[in-house]
Amino acid sequence: MKTNNLLLQSVTQVVTFLIFAFSIYLFFAGHNNPGGGFIGGLMTASALLLLYLAFDIQSIKKALAFNYVNIIAIGLIISLATGMVSMFLGGPFLNQYDQYVHVPLFGEVHLTTAVPFDLGIYLVVVAIALVIILAIGEDA
Amino acid sequence: MFAIAMAVSLVFLSVSILVGLYRIIIGPSMPDRVIALDAIGINLIAMVAVLSVTFRTSAYLEIILLMGIIAFIGTVAFSKYIERGIIIESRRGD
């Protein structure tokens, strides 16, 4: 029987971008609202999982040519480097700095070093979730 | 008055979830159970919305969207498993 995924694929092409936008919102809302790197990473992973559900592993591998194992390493390096910057500046490990900066388009912005640390967590969560799912889902 | 309305709607949503639970336990076929799970997820979203109105907070609004996404992806995965026997295909067309 020839099956047809047209409905699922059409819905996925729209919904994936909504989930991506929601995950990015959750990532940046984490400082003052519920959210953060962990749940944002899980939402991004679920958006990519929806792509894998609607299409197939080979097509998505061609479209998103990431090696997720390397992304885990990159995320860990970003988090550790953020923690070690404060050591070179004379503070203890994982000391955080924040500053109010005037950015032309956004106005007064509260920049913290917790954001790159969260970015590392985000990358690790996305990559680990997808590595687990693909390792189980990929048949030999 | 407002609290009574919220409590009544929570009770009705609970009854609706219990009906879905009955369909999950009794349901003769697997698609019945999947649809009942989806309906329970939607009812849980409604309960979170009512609770966030009751507690007068907007901290739960992300959870509503999140549960909707998770319920959708879970239902798609279940239905693909029932139809194909495989959730993630490795190659298109087989």
CSV table of C-alpha atoms in Angstrom, one decimal:
chain,number,residue,atom,x,y,z
A,1,MET,CA,0.0,0.0,0.0
A,2,LYS,CA,1.4,3.3,-1.0
A,3,THR,CA,1.0,5.8,1.9
A,4,ASN,CA,0.9,9.5,1.6
A,5,ASN,CA,2.1,11.9,4.3
A,6,LEU,CA,1.0,15.1,2.6
A,7,LEU,CA,-1.2,16.4,5.4
A,8,LEU,CA,1.5,15.8,8.1
A,9,GLN,CA,4.2,17.3,6.0
A,10,SER,CA,2.2,20.4,5.1
A,11,VAL,CA,1.4,21.0,8.8
A,12,THR,CA,5.0,20.3,9.8
A,13,GLN,CA,6.3,23.0,7.5
A,14,VAL,CA,4.3,25.6,9.3
A,15,VAL,CA,4.3,24.3,12.9
A,16,THR,CA,8.1,23.7,13.0
A,17,PHE,CA,8.8,27.4,12.7
A,18,LEU,CA,6.2,28.2,15.4
A,19,ILE,CA,7.9,25.7,17.8
A,20,PHE,CA,11.4,27.1,16.9
A,21,ALA,CA,10.1,30.6,17.7
A,22,PHE,CA,8.6,29.5,20.9
A,23,SER,CA,11.8,27.7,21.9
A,24,ILE,CA,13.9,30.8,21.2
A,25,TYR,CA,11.4,32.9,23.2
A,26,LEU,CA,11.7,30.4,26.1
A,27,PHE,CA,15.5,30.6,25.9
A,28,PHE,CA,15.6,34.4,26.2
A,29,ALA,CA,12.8,34.6,28.7
A,30,GLY,CA,14.7,32.5,31.2
A,31,HIS,CA,16.1,35.3,33.2
A,32,ASN,CA,12.9,37.0,34.4
A,33,ASN,CA,10.2,34.5,33.5
A,34,PRO,CA,9.7,30.7,33.4
A,35,GLY,CA,11.9,29.3,30.7
A,36,GLY,CA,15.6,28.9,30.2
A,37,GLY,CA,18.2,26.8,28.4
A,38,PHE,CA,16.8,23.4,29.4
A,39,ILE,CA,13.2,23.8,28.3
A,40,GLY,CA,14.2,25.9,25.3
A,41,GLY,CA,16.5,23.1,24.2
A,42,LEU,CA,13.8,20.5,24.7
A,43,MET,CA,11.4,22.5,22.5
A,44,THR,CA,14.0,22.9,19.8
A,45,ALA,CA,14.6,19.2,20.0
A,46,SER,CA,10.9,18.5,19.7
A,47,ALA,CA,10.7,20.8,16.6
A,48,LEU,CA,13.5,18.8,15.0
A,49,LEU,CA,11.8,15.6,16.1
A,50,LEU,CA,8.6,16.7,14.3
A,51,LEU,CA,10.7,17.2,11.2
A,52,TYR,CA,12.1,13.6,11.6
A,53,LEU,CA,8.6,12.3,12.1
A,54,ALA,CA,7.1,14.0,9.0
A,55,PHE,CA,10.1,13.4,6.7
A,56,ASP,CA,12.9,10.8,7.0
A,57,ILE,CA,16.4,10.7,8.5
A,58,GLN,CA,18.2,11.0,5.2
A,59,SER,CA,16.4,14.1,4.0
A,60,ILE,CA,16.8,15.9,7.3
A,61,LYS,CA,20.5,14.9,7.4
A,62,LYS,CA,20.9,16.5,4.0
A,63,ALA,CA,19.0,19.7,5.1
A,64,LEU,CA,20.6,20.0,8.6
A,65,ALA,CA,24.1,18.8,8.2
A,66,PHE,CA,25.0,18.9,11.9
A,67,ASN,CA,26.9,16.3,13.7
A,68,TYR,CA,25.0,16.3,17.1
A,69,VAL,CA,27.9,14.7,19.0
A,70,ASN,CA,30.1,17.7,18.1
A,71,ILE,CA,27.3,20.0,19.2
A,72,ILE,CA,27.4,18.4,22.7
A,73,ALA,CA,31.2,19.2,22.8
A,74,ILE,CA,30.7,22.8,21.6
A,75,GLY,CA,28.0,23.4,24.2
A,76,LEU,CA,30.2,22.1,27.0
A,77,ILE,CA,33.1,24.2,25.8
A,78,ILE,CA,30.9,27.3,25.7
A,79,SER,CA,29.6,26.8,29.2
A,80,LEU,CA,33.0,26.0,30.7
A,81,ALA,CA,34.6,28.9,28.9
A,82,THR,CA,32.0,31.3,30.3
A,83,GLY,CA,32.8,30.0,33.8
A,84,MET,CA,36.5,30.3,33.3
A,85,VAL,CA,36.5,33.9,32.0
A,86,SER,CA,35.8,35.1,35.5
A,87,MET,CA,39.0,33.2,36.7
A,88,PHE,CA,41.1,35.3,34.3
A,89,LEU,CA,39.4,38.5,35.5
A,90,GLY,CA,40.4,37.7,39.1
A,91,GLY,CA,37.1,36.3,40.4
A,92,PRO,CA,36.2,32.8,41.4
A,93,PHE,CA,35.1,30.1,38.9
A,94,LEU,CA,31.5,30.6,37.5
A,95,ASN,CA,31.4,34.2,38.8
A,96,GLN,CA,28.9,36.1,36.7
A,97,TYR,CA,28.9,39.7,35.5
A,98,ASP,CA,26.0,41.8,34.3
A,99,GLN,CA,25.8,45.3,32.8
A,100,TYR,CA,23.2,47.6,31.4
A,101,VAL,CA,24.2,48.5,27.8
A,102,HIS,CA,22.6,50.9,25.4
A,103,VAL,CA,22.0,49.0,22.1
A,104,PRO,CA,20.8,51.2,19.2
A,105,LEU,CA,17.7,49.3,18.2
A,106,PHE,CA,16.5,47.8,21.5
A,107,GLY,CA,17.4,50.7,23.9
A,108,GLU,CA,18.6,49.8,27.4
A,109,VAL,CA,19.5,46.1,27.5
A,110,HIS,CA,20.6,44.1,30.6
A,111,LEU,CA,23.4,41.9,29.3
A,112,THR,CA,24.6,39.1,31.6
A,113,THR,CA,27.2,36.3,31.2
A,114,ALA,CA,24.5,33.9,32.3
A,115,VAL,CA,23.2,33.9,28.7
A,116,PRO,CA,26.3,32.2,27.1
A,117,PHE,CA,26.3,29.7,29.9
A,118,ASP,CA,22.6,29.0,29.1
A,119,LEU,CA,23.5,28.8,25.4
A,120,GLY,CA,25.9,26.0,26.2
A,121,ILE,CA,23.2,24.2,28.2
A,122,TYR,CA,20.7,24.7,25.3
A,123,LEU,CA,23.1,23.2,22.7
A,124,VAL,CA,23.9,20.2,25.0
A,125,VAL,CA,20.2,19.5,25.7
A,126,VAL,CA,19.2,19.8,22.0
A,127,ALA,CA,22.1,17.5,20.8
A,128,ILE,CA,21.7,14.9,23.6
A,129,ALA,CA,18.0,14.5,23.0
A,130,LEU,CA,18.5,14.1,19.3
A,131,VAL,CA,21.4,11.8,19.7
A,132,ILE,CA,19.3,9.5,21.9
A,133,ILE,CA,16.3,9.6,19.6
A,134,LEU,CA,18.3,9.0,16.5
A,135,ALA,CA,20.3,6.2,18.0
A,136,ILE,CA,17.1,4.4,19.0
A,137,GLY,CA,15.2,5.3,15.8
A,138,GLU,CA,17.8,4.5,13.2
A,139,ASP,CA,17.6,0.9,12.1
A,140,ALA,CA,20.7,-0.9,11.1
B,1,MET,CA,-18.8,34.1,42.6
B,2,PHE,CA,-15.8,34.0,40.4
B,3,ALA,CA,-14.1,31.4,42.5
B,4,ILE,CA,-17.3,29.2,42.3
B,5,ALA,CA,-17.3,29.5,38.5
B,6,MET,CA,-13.6,28.4,38.4
B,7,ALA,CA,-14.3,25.5,40.7
B,8,VAL,CA,-17.3,24.3,38.8
B,9,SER,CA,-15.3,24.4,35.5
B,10,LEU,CA,-12.5,22.5,37.1
B,11,VAL,CA,-15.0,19.8,38.3
B,12,PHE,CA,-16.4,19.6,34.8
B,13,LEU,CA,-13.0,19.2,33.3
B,14,SER,CA,-12.1,16.5,35.8
B,15,VAL,CA,-15.3,14.6,34.8
B,16,SER,CA,-14.2,15.0,31.2
B,17,ILE,CA,-10.8,13.6,32.0
B,18,LEU,CA,-12.4,10.7,33.9
B,19,VAL,CA,-14.5,9.9,30.8
B,20,GLY,CA,-11.4,9.9,28.7
B,21,LEU,CA,-9.7,7.6,31.2
B,22,TYR,CA,-12.6,5.2,30.9
B,23,ARG,CA,-12.1,5.2,27.1
B,24,ILE,CA,-8.4,4.5,27.6
B,25,ILE,CA,-9.1,1.5,29.9
B,26,ILE,CA,-12.0,0.0,28.0
B,27,GLY,CA,-11.2,1.2,24.5
B,28,PRO,CA,-11.4,-1.8,22.2
B,29,SER,CA,-8.8,-0.7,19.7
B,30,MET,CA,-5.5,1.2,19.9
B,31,PRO,CA,-6.6,4.3,18.0
B,32,ASP,CA,-9.4,4.8,20.5
B,33,ARG,CA,-6.8,5.0,23.3
B,34,VAL,CA,-4.6,7.4,21.3
B,35,ILE,CA,-7.5,9.8,20.7
B,36,ALA,CA,-8.6,9.5,24.3
B,37,LEU,CA,-5.0,10.5,25.4
B,38,ASP,CA,-5.1,13.4,23.0
B,39,ALA,CA,-8.4,14.6,24.5
B,40,ILE,CA,-7.1,14.2,28.0
B,41,GLY,CA,-4.1,16.4,27.0
B,42,ILE,CA,-6.4,19.1,25.7
B,43,ASN,CA,-8.5,18.9,28.9
B,44,LEU,CA,-5.3,19.3,31.0
B,45,ILE,CA,-4.4,22.4,29.0
B,46,ALA,CA,-7.8,23.8,29.8
B,47,MET,CA,-7.3,23.0,33.5
B,48,VAL,CA,-3.9,24.8,33.5
B,49,ALA,CA,-5.6,27.8,31.9
B,50,VAL,CA,-8.4,27.8,34.6
B,51,LEU,CA,-5.8,27.4,37.3
B,52,SER,CA,-3.8,30.3,36.1
B,53,VAL,CA,-6.9,32.4,36.1
B,54,THR,CA,-7.7,31.2,39.6
B,55,PHE,CA,-4.2,32.0,41.0
B,56,ARG,CA,-4.1,35.3,39.1
B,57,THR,CA,-0.7,34.6,37.5
B,58,SER,CA,0.6,34.6,33.9
B,59,ALA,CA,3.4,32.3,34.8
B,60,TYR,CA,1.6,29.2,33.5
B,61,LEU,CA,0.8,30.6,30.0
B,62,GLU,CA,4.0,29.0,28.5
B,63,ILE,CA,2.9,25.6,29.9
B,64,ILE,CA,-0.3,25.8,27.9
B,65,LEU,CA,1.6,26.2,24.6
B,66,LEU,CA,4.1,23.6,25.6
B,67,MET,CA,1.5,21.0,26.5
B,68,GLY,CA,-0.2,21.6,23.2
B,69,ILE,CA,3.0,21.0,21.3
B,70,ILE,CA,3.9,17.9,23.3
B,71,ALA,CA,0.4,16.5,22.9
B,72,PHE,CA,0.5,17.1,19.1
B,73,ILE,CA,3.9,15.4,18.7
B,74,GLY,CA,3.0,12.5,20.9
B,75,THR,CA,-0.2,11.9,19.0
B,76,VAL,CA,1.6,12.1,15.6
B,77,ALA,CA,4.2,9.6,16.9
B,78,PHE,CA,1.6,7.2,18.2
B,79,SER,CA,-0.5,7.4,15.0
B,80,LYS,CA,2.6,6.9,12.8
B,81,TYR,CA,3.5,3.8,14.9
B,82,ILE,CA,0.0,2.4,14.5
B,83,GLU,CA,-0.1,3.0,10.8
B,84,ARG,CA,3.4,2.0,9.7
B,85,GLY,CA,4.9,0.1,12.7
B,86,ILE,CA,7.9,2.5,12.5
B,87,ILE,CA,8.1,6.0,13.9
B,88,ILE,CA,11.2,7.5,12.2
B,89,GLU,CA,11.8,6.3,8.7
B,90,SER,CA,15.4,6.1,7.6
B,91,ARG,CA,14.7,6.5,3.9
B,92,ARG,CA,11.8,8.1,2.0
B,93,GLY,CA,9.3,5.9,0.3
B,94,ASP,CA,9.6,2.6,2.2
